[in-house]
Structures are given as structure tokens and as C-alpha cells.
Coordinates of C-alpha atoms and ligand atoms in Angstrom, one line a residue:
M240 CA 5.9 -18.0 12.7
S241 CA 3.6 -15.1 13.4
R242 CA 4.8 -11.7 12.3
R243 CA 3.7 -8.4 13.8
A244 CA 3.2 -5.0 12.0
I245 CA 2.5 -1.5 13.3
I246 CA 0.9 0.9 11.0
A247 CA 1.1 4.7 11.7
G248 CA -2.0 6.3 10.3
A249 CA -5.5 5.0 9.6
G250 CA -6.3 6.9 6.4
I251 CA -7.4 5.1 3.4
G252 CA -3.9 3.7 2.9
G253 CA -3.3 2.6 6.4
L254 CA -6.7 0.8 6.7
A255 CA -6.2 -0.9 3.3
A256 CA -2.7 -2.0 4.4
A257 CA -4.1 -3.4 7.7
L258 CA -6.5 -5.6 5.7
A259 CA -3.9 -6.7 3.2
L260 CA -1.3 -7.6 6.0
S261 CA -3.9 -9.4 8.1
R262 CA -4.6 -11.6 5.1
A263 CA -0.9 -12.3 4.8
R264 CA -1.2 -13.5 8.5
F265 CA 0.4 -10.5 10.3
D266 CA -0.9 -9.4 13.6
V267 CA -1.5 -5.7 13.0
T268 CA -1.9 -2.7 15.2
L269 CA -3.0 0.6 13.6
Y270 CA -2.3 3.8 15.4
E271 CA -4.2 6.9 14.3
S272 CA -3.8 10.4 15.7
A273 CA -7.4 11.4 15.2
E274 CA -9.9 10.6 18.0
A275 CA -12.3 9.1 15.4
L276 CA -12.7 8.7 11.7
E277 CA -13.1 12.1 10.1
E278 CA -16.4 13.1 8.5
F279 CA -15.0 15.8 6.3
G280 CA -17.3 16.2 3.4
A281 CA -15.2 15.5 0.3
G282 CA -15.6 13.0 -2.5
L283 CA -13.2 10.6 -4.3
Q284 CA -13.1 9.0 -7.6
L285 CA -12.1 5.4 -7.2
T286 CA -10.7 4.1 -10.5
P287 CA -10.7 0.4 -11.7
N288 CA -7.1 -0.2 -10.6
A289 CA -8.2 0.6 -7.0
T290 CA -11.5 -1.2 -7.0
H291 CA -9.7 -4.3 -8.3
V292 CA -7.6 -4.3 -5.1
L293 CA -10.6 -3.7 -3.0
S294 CA -12.2 -6.7 -4.6
D295 CA -9.2 -8.8 -3.7
L296 CA -9.4 -7.6 -0.2
G297 CA -13.0 -8.7 0.0
V298 CA -14.5 -5.2 0.7
L299 CA -15.6 -4.1 -2.8
D300 CA -19.3 -5.1 -2.2
R301 CA -19.5 -3.1 1.0
V302 CA -17.7 -0.1 -0.7
E303 CA -20.1 -0.2 -3.6
S304 CA -23.1 -0.1 -1.3
F305 CA -22.0 3.4 -0.5
A306 CA -20.8 4.4 -4.0
L307 CA -22.1 5.3 -7.5
R308 CA -20.8 3.6 -10.6
T309 CA -19.6 6.2 -13.0
R310 CA -20.9 5.9 -16.5
A311 CA -18.8 8.5 -18.3
I312 CA -16.2 11.1 -17.9
I313 CA -17.0 14.3 -19.8
A314 CA -14.6 17.1 -20.6
I315 CA -16.4 20.4 -21.0
R316 CA -15.0 23.8 -22.1
G317 CA -15.6 26.0 -19.1
S318 CA -16.4 29.2 -21.0
D319 CA -19.3 28.0 -23.0
D320 CA -20.1 24.4 -22.0
A321 CA -19.0 22.9 -25.3
V322 CA -18.5 19.2 -24.8
L323 CA -15.0 18.3 -25.9
M324 CA -15.0 14.6 -25.1
R325 CA -17.4 12.0 -23.6
M326 CA -15.6 8.8 -22.5
P327 CA -17.9 6.0 -21.5
I328 CA -16.6 4.2 -18.5
N329 CA -17.8 0.9 -17.1
G330 CA -16.5 -2.0 -19.1
A331 CA -14.6 0.4 -21.4
V332 CA -11.5 1.4 -19.4
G333 CA -8.7 -0.5 -17.9
R334 CA -9.5 -4.1 -17.0
G335 CA -13.1 -3.7 -17.7
D336 CA -14.1 -6.1 -14.9
T337 CA -14.0 -3.7 -11.9
P338 CA -16.0 -0.5 -11.6
Y339 CA -15.1 3.2 -11.7
L340 CA -16.8 4.6 -8.6
T341 CA -17.5 7.9 -6.9
I342 CA -17.7 7.8 -3.1
H343 CA -17.7 10.0 -0.1
R344 CA -14.3 9.7 1.5
A345 CA -15.8 9.1 4.9
D346 CA -17.9 6.2 3.5
L347 CA -14.9 4.6 2.0
Q348 CA -13.0 4.9 5.3
R349 CA -15.9 3.5 7.2
A350 CA -16.2 0.5 5.0
L351 CA -12.4 -0.2 5.3
A352 CA -12.5 0.3 9.1
E353 CA -15.5 -2.0 9.6
A354 CA -13.7 -4.7 7.6
A355 CA -10.5 -4.1 9.6
R356 CA -12.4 -4.4 12.9
R357 CA -13.8 -7.7 11.8
Q358 CA -10.3 -9.2 11.5
P359 CA -9.3 -10.9 14.8
N360 CA -5.6 -10.1 14.1
V361 CA -6.2 -6.3 13.6
K362 CA -6.3 -3.8 16.4
L363 CA -7.3 -0.2 15.7
C364 CA -6.3 2.5 18.2
F365 CA -7.6 6.1 17.8
G366 CA -6.2 9.1 19.6
S367 CA -2.7 7.5 19.2
T368 CA 0.2 9.4 17.6
V369 CA 3.3 7.5 16.7
A370 CA 5.9 10.0 18.1
E371 CA 9.2 8.1 18.5
I372 CA 10.6 5.4 16.4
E373 CA 13.7 3.4 17.1
T374 CA 15.2 0.4 15.2
N375 CA 16.5 -2.3 17.4
G376 CA 18.1 -5.2 15.6
D377 CA 15.1 -7.1 14.1
R378 CA 12.5 -5.1 16.0
I379 CA 11.1 -1.6 15.5
S380 CA 10.1 0.2 18.7
V381 CA 7.6 3.0 18.8
G382 CA 6.5 5.5 21.5
V383 CA 2.8 6.3 21.0
K384 CA 1.3 9.4 22.5
Q385 CA -2.2 8.8 23.9
G386 CA -3.2 12.1 25.5
A387 CA -0.8 12.9 28.3
T388 CA 0.7 9.4 28.4
T389 CA 3.2 7.6 26.1
I390 CA 2.9 3.9 25.6
H391 CA 5.6 1.7 24.0
D392 CA 5.1 -1.0 21.5
S393 CA 7.3 -3.0 19.1
A394 CA 6.9 -5.0 15.9
D395 CA 8.8 -6.7 13.1
L396 CA 7.5 -4.2 10.5
L397 CA 6.5 -0.5 10.6
I398 CA 4.4 1.0 7.8
G399 CA 4.4 4.8 7.7
A400 CA 0.9 5.5 6.3
D401 CA 0.9 8.9 8.0
G402 CA 0.2 11.1 5.0
L403 CA 1.7 14.1 3.4
R404 CA 3.5 15.3 6.5
S405 CA 4.8 11.9 7.4
R406 CA 6.8 11.6 10.6
V407 CA 8.1 8.3 9.5
R408 CA 9.4 9.7 6.2
E409 CA 11.1 12.6 8.0
R410 CA 12.5 10.5 10.8
F411 CA 14.3 8.2 8.4
R412 CA 15.1 10.8 5.8
F413 CA 13.7 8.9 2.8
G414 CA 14.0 11.8 0.4
K415 CA 17.1 14.0 0.0
A416 CA 15.8 17.5 -0.5
D417 CA 12.7 16.3 1.1
R418 CA 10.7 19.5 1.8
L419 CA 7.0 20.0 1.1
A420 CA 6.7 22.2 -1.9
F421 CA 3.7 24.3 -2.6
V422 CA 2.7 23.7 -6.3
G423 CA 1.1 27.1 -6.9
C424 CA -2.5 25.8 -7.0
V425 CA -5.3 25.8 -4.4
A426 CA -8.2 23.3 -4.4
F427 CA -11.5 24.6 -3.2
R428 CA -13.7 21.7 -2.1
A429 CA -17.4 21.6 -1.3
T430 CA -20.5 19.4 -1.5
A431 CA -23.8 20.8 -2.7
D432 CA -27.3 19.4 -2.1
S433 CA -28.4 17.9 -5.5
A434 CA -31.7 19.6 -5.2
R435 CA -29.9 22.9 -5.6
V436 CA -28.2 22.1 -9.0
D437 CA -29.5 21.4 -12.5
S438 CA -30.6 17.8 -12.6
G439 CA -28.3 17.2 -15.6
W440 CA -25.3 17.3 -13.2
T441 CA -26.6 14.6 -10.9
R442 CA -26.3 11.8 -13.5
P443 CA -23.5 9.3 -12.5
E444 CA -20.9 11.1 -14.6
V445 CA -17.6 12.8 -13.7
C446 CA -17.5 16.3 -15.3
L447 CA -14.2 18.1 -15.9
R448 CA -14.6 21.8 -16.9
L449 CA -11.5 23.3 -18.3
G450 CA -10.4 26.9 -18.5
S451 CA -7.6 29.4 -18.3
R452 CA -5.5 28.7 -15.1
A453 CA -8.4 26.8 -13.4
H454 CA -10.6 23.8 -13.7
L455 CA -13.7 22.4 -12.0
V456 CA -14.5 18.7 -11.4
H457 CA -17.9 17.7 -10.2
Y458 CA -19.8 14.4 -9.8
P459 CA -22.6 13.0 -7.7
M460 CA -22.2 10.8 -4.6
R461 CA -24.4 9.1 -2.0
G462 CA -27.0 7.8 -4.4
G463 CA -27.0 11.2 -6.2
S464 CA -28.2 13.1 -3.2
I465 CA -25.1 15.4 -3.1
L466 CA -22.7 16.7 -5.7
N467 CA -19.0 16.9 -5.0
L468 CA -17.2 20.0 -6.3
V469 CA -13.5 20.5 -6.6
A470 CA -12.4 23.8 -8.1
V471 CA -8.7 24.2 -8.6
I472 CA -7.2 27.6 -9.3
E473 CA -3.6 28.9 -9.8
S474 CA -2.9 31.0 -6.7
T475 CA -0.2 32.0 -4.3
W476 CA -2.5 31.6 -1.3
H477 CA -0.7 29.3 1.1
S478 CA 1.0 29.2 4.4
A479 CA 4.2 31.3 4.7
D480 CA 5.9 28.3 6.3
D481 CA 5.8 25.3 3.9
D482 CA 6.8 23.0 6.7
H483 CA 3.5 23.8 8.5
P484 CA 1.0 24.1 5.7
W485 CA -2.7 24.5 6.4
D486 CA -6.1 24.3 4.9
G487 CA -8.9 26.5 6.0
E488 CA -12.0 28.6 5.2
A489 CA -12.1 29.4 1.6
D490 CA -11.5 32.9 0.3
R491 CA -14.8 33.0 -1.6
P492 CA -14.2 36.2 -3.6
T493 CA -11.0 34.7 -5.0
L494 CA -12.9 31.6 -6.1
D495 CA -15.6 33.7 -7.7
R496 CA -13.1 35.9 -9.4
A497 CA -11.3 33.0 -10.9
F498 CA -14.5 31.7 -12.6
S499 CA -16.2 35.0 -13.3
R500 CA -15.8 34.6 -17.1
W501 CA -16.9 31.0 -17.2
S502 CA -20.3 29.8 -18.4
K503 CA -23.4 30.5 -16.3
A504 CA -23.8 26.8 -15.7
T505 CA -20.4 26.8 -14.1
R506 CA -21.1 29.8 -12.0
D507 CA -24.4 28.3 -10.9
L508 CA -22.6 25.2 -9.7
L509 CA -20.3 27.3 -7.6
A510 CA -23.2 29.2 -6.1
A511 CA -25.0 26.1 -5.2
T512 CA -23.2 26.0 -1.8
S513 CA -21.5 28.5 0.5
H514 CA -19.5 25.9 2.5
W515 CA -16.2 25.9 0.7
R516 CA -12.9 24.8 2.2
A517 CA -9.5 25.6 0.6
W518 CA -6.6 23.2 0.3
P519 CA -3.3 24.7 -0.9
L520 CA -1.7 21.7 -2.9
Y521 CA 1.7 20.4 -1.8
C522 CA 4.0 17.8 -3.3
R523 CA 7.4 16.2 -2.8
P524 CA 9.6 14.8 -5.5
P525 CA 9.6 11.1 -6.3
I526 CA 12.0 9.0 -4.1
A527 CA 14.3 6.1 -5.1
S528 CA 13.0 3.7 -2.4
F529 CA 9.9 3.3 -0.2
S530 CA 11.7 1.0 2.3
I531 CA 14.6 1.0 4.7
G532 CA 15.2 -2.3 6.4
R533 CA 11.9 -3.1 8.2
I534 CA 10.3 0.2 7.6
A535 CA 8.2 1.2 4.6
L536 CA 6.2 4.2 3.4
L537 CA 2.8 3.9 1.9
G538 CA 0.2 6.3 0.3
D539 CA 0.8 10.0 0.5
A540 CA 3.7 9.4 2.9
A541 CA 5.6 7.7 0.0
H542 CA 4.3 9.5 -3.0
P543 CA 2.3 12.7 -2.4
M544 CA 1.0 13.9 -5.7
V545 CA -1.2 16.6 -7.2
P546 CA -4.8 15.4 -7.5
F547 CA -5.3 15.9 -11.2
L548 CA -5.3 12.2 -12.1
A549 CA -7.5 11.3 -9.1
Q550 CA -4.9 8.7 -8.0
G551 CA -3.7 9.5 -4.5
A552 CA -6.1 7.2 -2.7
A553 CA -6.1 4.7 -5.5
Q554 CA -2.4 4.4 -5.3
A555 CA -2.4 4.0 -1.5
I556 CA -4.8 1.1 -2.1
E557 CA -2.5 -0.3 -4.8
D558 CA 0.4 -0.1 -2.4
A559 CA -1.6 -2.1 0.2
G560 CA -2.5 -4.7 -2.4
V561 CA 1.2 -5.2 -3.4
L562 CA 2.3 -5.4 0.3
G563 CA -0.3 -8.1 0.9
R564 CA 0.7 -10.1 -2.2
V565 CA 4.5 -9.8 -1.4
F566 CA 4.1 -10.9 2.2
S567 CA 1.9 -13.9 1.4
Q568 CA 4.9 -15.2 -0.7
I569 CA 8.0 -13.8 1.2
Q570 CA 8.7 -14.5 4.9
S571 CA 11.7 -12.2 5.3
I572 CA 10.5 -8.7 6.1
P573 CA 13.5 -6.8 4.7
D574 CA 13.4 -8.9 1.5
G575 CA 9.6 -8.4 1.2
L576 CA 10.0 -4.6 1.5
V577 CA 12.7 -4.5 -1.1
T578 CA 10.3 -6.3 -3.5
Y579 CA 7.4 -3.9 -2.5
S580 CA 9.6 -0.9 -3.2
R581 CA 10.9 -2.2 -6.5
V582 CA 7.3 -3.0 -7.7
R583 CA 5.9 0.4 -6.7
V584 CA 8.7 3.1 -7.2
G585 CA 8.7 3.3 -11.0
R586 CA 4.9 3.3 -11.4
M587 CA 4.5 5.9 -8.7
A588 CA 7.1 8.3 -10.2
R589 CA 5.3 8.0 -13.6
I590 CA 2.0 8.8 -12.0
Q591 CA 3.4 11.7 -10.0
I592 CA 4.8 13.2 -13.2
E593 CA 1.7 12.5 -15.2
A594 CA -0.6 14.1 -12.6
K595 CA 1.4 17.3 -12.9
K596 CA 1.3 17.2 -16.7
H597 CA -2.5 16.8 -16.5
G598 CA -2.8 19.9 -14.4
R599 CA -0.8 22.0 -16.9
T600 CA -3.0 20.7 -19.8
Y601 CA -6.2 21.5 -17.9
H602 CA -5.1 25.1 -17.3
L603 CA -3.9 26.0 -20.8
N604 CA -5.1 29.4 -22.2
G605 CA -4.9 31.2 -25.6
P606 CA -3.9 29.3 -28.7
M607 CA -2.6 26.3 -26.6
S608 CA -6.1 25.7 -25.2
F609 CA -7.6 25.7 -28.7
A610 CA -5.0 23.0 -29.7
R611 CA -5.8 21.0 -26.6
D612 CA -9.6 21.1 -27.3
A613 CA -9.1 20.2 -31.0
S614 CA -6.9 17.3 -30.1
M615 CA -9.4 16.0 -27.6
R616 CA -12.1 16.1 -30.2
L617 CA -9.9 14.5 -32.8
L618 CA -8.7 11.7 -30.6
G619 CA -12.2 10.9 -29.4
A620 CA -13.2 8.9 -26.5
G621 CA -11.8 5.5 -27.8
R622 CA -8.2 6.6 -28.3
L623 CA -8.2 8.8 -25.3
S624 CA -9.4 6.1 -23.0
S625 CA -6.8 3.6 -24.3
R626 CA -4.1 6.2 -23.2
Y627 CA -5.2 5.3 -19.6
D628 CA -4.9 1.5 -20.0
W629 CA -1.5 1.5 -18.2
L630 CA -3.1 3.3 -15.3
Y631 CA -6.5 1.7 -14.9
G632 CA -5.6 -1.7 -16.2
A633 CA -2.9 -2.5 -13.5
Ligands
LIG294 C1 -8.6 18.1 -3.8 C2 -8.2 16.7 -3.8 C3 -8.9 15.7 -4.5 C4 -8.6 14.4 -4.5 N1 -9.3 13.5 -5.2 C5 -8.9 12.2 -5.2 C6 -9.6 11.2 -6.0 O1 -10.6 11.6 -6.7 N2 -9.2 10.0 -6.1 C7 -8.1 9.6 -5.4 O2 -7.7 8.4 -5.4 N3 -7.4 10.4 -4.6 C8 -7.8 11.7 -4.5 N4 -7.1 12.6 -3.7 C9 -5.9 12.1 -3.0 C10 -6.3 11.4 -1.7 O3 -7.2 12.2 -0.9 C11 -5.0 11.1 -0.9 O4 -4.0 10.7 -1.7 C12 -5.3 10.0 0.1 O5 -6.4 10.3 1.0 C13 -4.0 9.6 0.9 O6 -4.4 8.6 1.8 P1 -3.3 8.2 2.9 O7 -3.9 7.2 3.8 O8 -2.0 7.9 2.3 O9 -3.0 9.6 3.8 P2 -4.0 10.4 4.7 O10 -5.4 10.4 4.2 O11 -3.4 11.7 4.9 O12 -4.0 9.6 6.1 C14 -2.9 9.7 7.0 C15 -3.4 9.4 8.3 O13 -2.4 9.3 9.3 C16 -2.7 10.0 10.4 N5 -1.4 10.4 11.1 C17 -0.5 11.3 10.7 N6 0.5 11.3 11.4 C18 0.4 10.3 12.3 C19 1.2 9.8 13.4 N7 2.4 10.2 13.7 N8 0.7 8.7 14.2 C20 -0.6 8.2 13.9 N9 -1.4 8.7 12.9 C21 -0.9 9.7 12.1 C22 -3.6 11.2 10.0 O14 -4.4 11.6 11.1 C23 -4.3 10.6 8.9 O15 -5.6 10.0 9.3 C24 -7.5 13.9 -3.7 C25 -6.7 14.9 -2.9 C26 -7.1 16.2 -3.0 C27 -6.3 17.2 -2.2

């Protein structure tokens, strides 16, 4: 019997879910508020646990055609460029059979959207906001705003892949004290032309510069032609109303001040571009279930997290992989969603907590930062990388 799914949101999570559900023989309609795929210039690390799912979904080759294989992760002390740890990557972390990639977010979305469009049982609708949701026995009915008109649709399953400010999550009160909480950090994001930075930073390596109350991550993308830069600082700069957070033009003097005592190499990297955007970081606490009846959350809608483990998109892709596997074995939608939630909730709570811990470790200062640096050196790449087997090896 054919089953029908509606997905709210065509971000990385929604698109991956469309592919996974179409392979489990669902007819899928994806509604996306934006008029087209966003071209915002930011990068992503795609860890082996995510590329493994992309391989199962049959899109890894296409994704790789846009991506760079990371050879190493390097931790650097921001004040003087001392290398604290160099962890070789491919073949050496997690499963060892799928790559660790860096990719432009828009390229990943494009690869997923192309694959979704090729499926005869997937329909992708832009400029379409899921605005009303009603449960009706075994059906879920939605009102979808398309400009001035509202169309109505219904399905056996609704996936809320509608991001941090998820309407589906709010409508069905998945979390108890479920308000967005500003985490006290702002991420400044930019891309720089590789010709404007030292050629040493355009090798396919992810560099993590650590310092007091701030860190900087940088890595090349698009064949090494551009460098992705993410500078995270502790700051109170955010919207006065946490229910309506915003991102916007970066306060450049604040960024420069936060890194003013860092090495010249770090400051040169920040100076390589003037087009910074600022993203105050928000989170929500872990929740006990990702599903209610025939409705499930996925990606940031289910488990928004701070980005310090580079896992938000990876986990949205993992969610999709699990949904696909569950529904290729289980016909009943409520039963399938209970299994999906059971498989995902524990792992996600751990990752949300670990991501926060990583942020605290990155930003240590004084004697605690000396202890961190010494333990990184002492542990060495081998023992440090085995600490991530639970994450990358899933
Ligand atoms: C600084 C920073 C760095 C990061 N780096 C990494 C990284 O290296 N690796 C990694 O894995 N992750 C990273 N992340 C996290 C990652 O970007 C997110 O976790 C991921 O993009 C979430 O995908 P999603 O599809 O769940 O949500 P989103 O990308 O938010 O997509 C939700 C979509 O739903 C649409 N939508 C919203 N409401 C509706 C509605 N009512 N109807 C229809 N459509 C709707 C939106 O327009 C949007 O397109 C980073 C995040 C930040 C902030």
C-alpha cells in the first residue's frame, strides 16, 4: 500500500529525508518557505558518520564532486601558532571507509536537491510555508501558504525538518520549557579568496585555533579556491527577544578586538575578507521523544546544538538514514516513528551535551588552558581520534 509523507523544510535534513523516504517507497512532498535554495556562503565539515549515510542514499559520489577530502585536523594555539595536535583523517577515524569532507553548504544542498528531483515519487515545492497543521485520525492535514493563497494537503506522515525555529515543534509542544536559549556565543562566518591567504592554509586540512573565550576554525572548500572561516567569540550580542533571534552584519570591531592578542597569522586570516556575517548561537535542551503519533521532528527542529562538534547537518543526515531504514522494515507509521525516536534520542542528547563541552574546552584561559594544551599533546592524535569512534563510526 502506498504511503504519503509531507516534509516541512528543504534544508539539508529535509532533502536527505525526502531521499530516504522515497527509497522506502513513500510518495513525498517537500514544502520549503524559501523561493529557491539559498546561496549563503558558508562551509560545512561532513564527518564520516554522515558521508556513510550519503553513500547509502546513492548521493556520495555527486556530493564528493563538490567537496574536498580532509587529510587532517590540526589544533593550534591561537596566541603563537604552536601545533598542539595533528590528527590524520581519512582511513584513520570512525569507520575508515567513508570520507571526512569539507563542502560549501549550497553545493551539498544542490546535490541533494538534484537527487530528490530525479525521484519520480518526490515533489519539491519552493515558496511554500507549512502554516497550519491538524491531525485527523490517520491523516495529517496541512495548510501551506504560497504567496497570498493557502493550499491544503494531507498525508500519512509529517516530518518537521523546519529548523531551529520549528513551527511543527512549537505547534505540538515537543519540549516542556521549550524556548530558544541564547548560549552566550556569536559565530562570525565568512569565506575568503584563497589567493588572499597564506598558501599553507589552503591544504585540505581543518584548522582549529584555540584561545581565551574564542576560537577560529578554517578550512578550504571548492577545490581549495576559497577558505571557510568561522570565528566564535563569547559575547552578549543577540536579539533582545529570544523568540525572534536574528543574524546580521557583523560588528567587525568586536571581532577584531576578540582576536587582537592572537598570532599575526590568525589576524591575517581574519583580515583576508571584509564580508563577515554574525550568527548569535541558540540552543534548546534535549527532548525525550522526536515523535508524536504520525508526526516526527528531524535535524535542528529535533536537536538544535552548538556547532562545536560540527555535527548539526551530519545528525540531520543520520536522522534521515534511520527514518529510511525503519520504514523499509515497518509498515505502521506510528510504530516506525517510535522506533526512529528510540534509536535517535539517546545519541542526540549525548551529542548536544558533548558539543557544549567542546566549546567550554576550546575557550579555556589561564592555567586551565595550559592543562588542556598539555593533555592534547600527551594524548596525541591516535588516542584523541579513538575518543571520536562512537561519533564518526556510527
Ligand atoms: C557557525 C555554524 C557552523 C556549523 N558547521 C557545521 C559543520 O561543520 N558540520 C555540520 O554537520 N553542521 C554544522 N552546522 C550546523 C548545521 O548548519 C545545521 O545543523 C543544519 O544546517 C540543520 O539542517 P536542517 O535541515 O535541520 O535545518 P535548516 O538548515 O535550518 O533548514 C530548515 C529549512 O526549513 C525551512 N522552513 C522553516 N520553516 C518552514 C515552514 N513552516 N514551512 C516550510 N519550510 C520551512 C527553512 O527555510 C529552511 O530551509 C553549523 C552551524 C553553525 C551555526
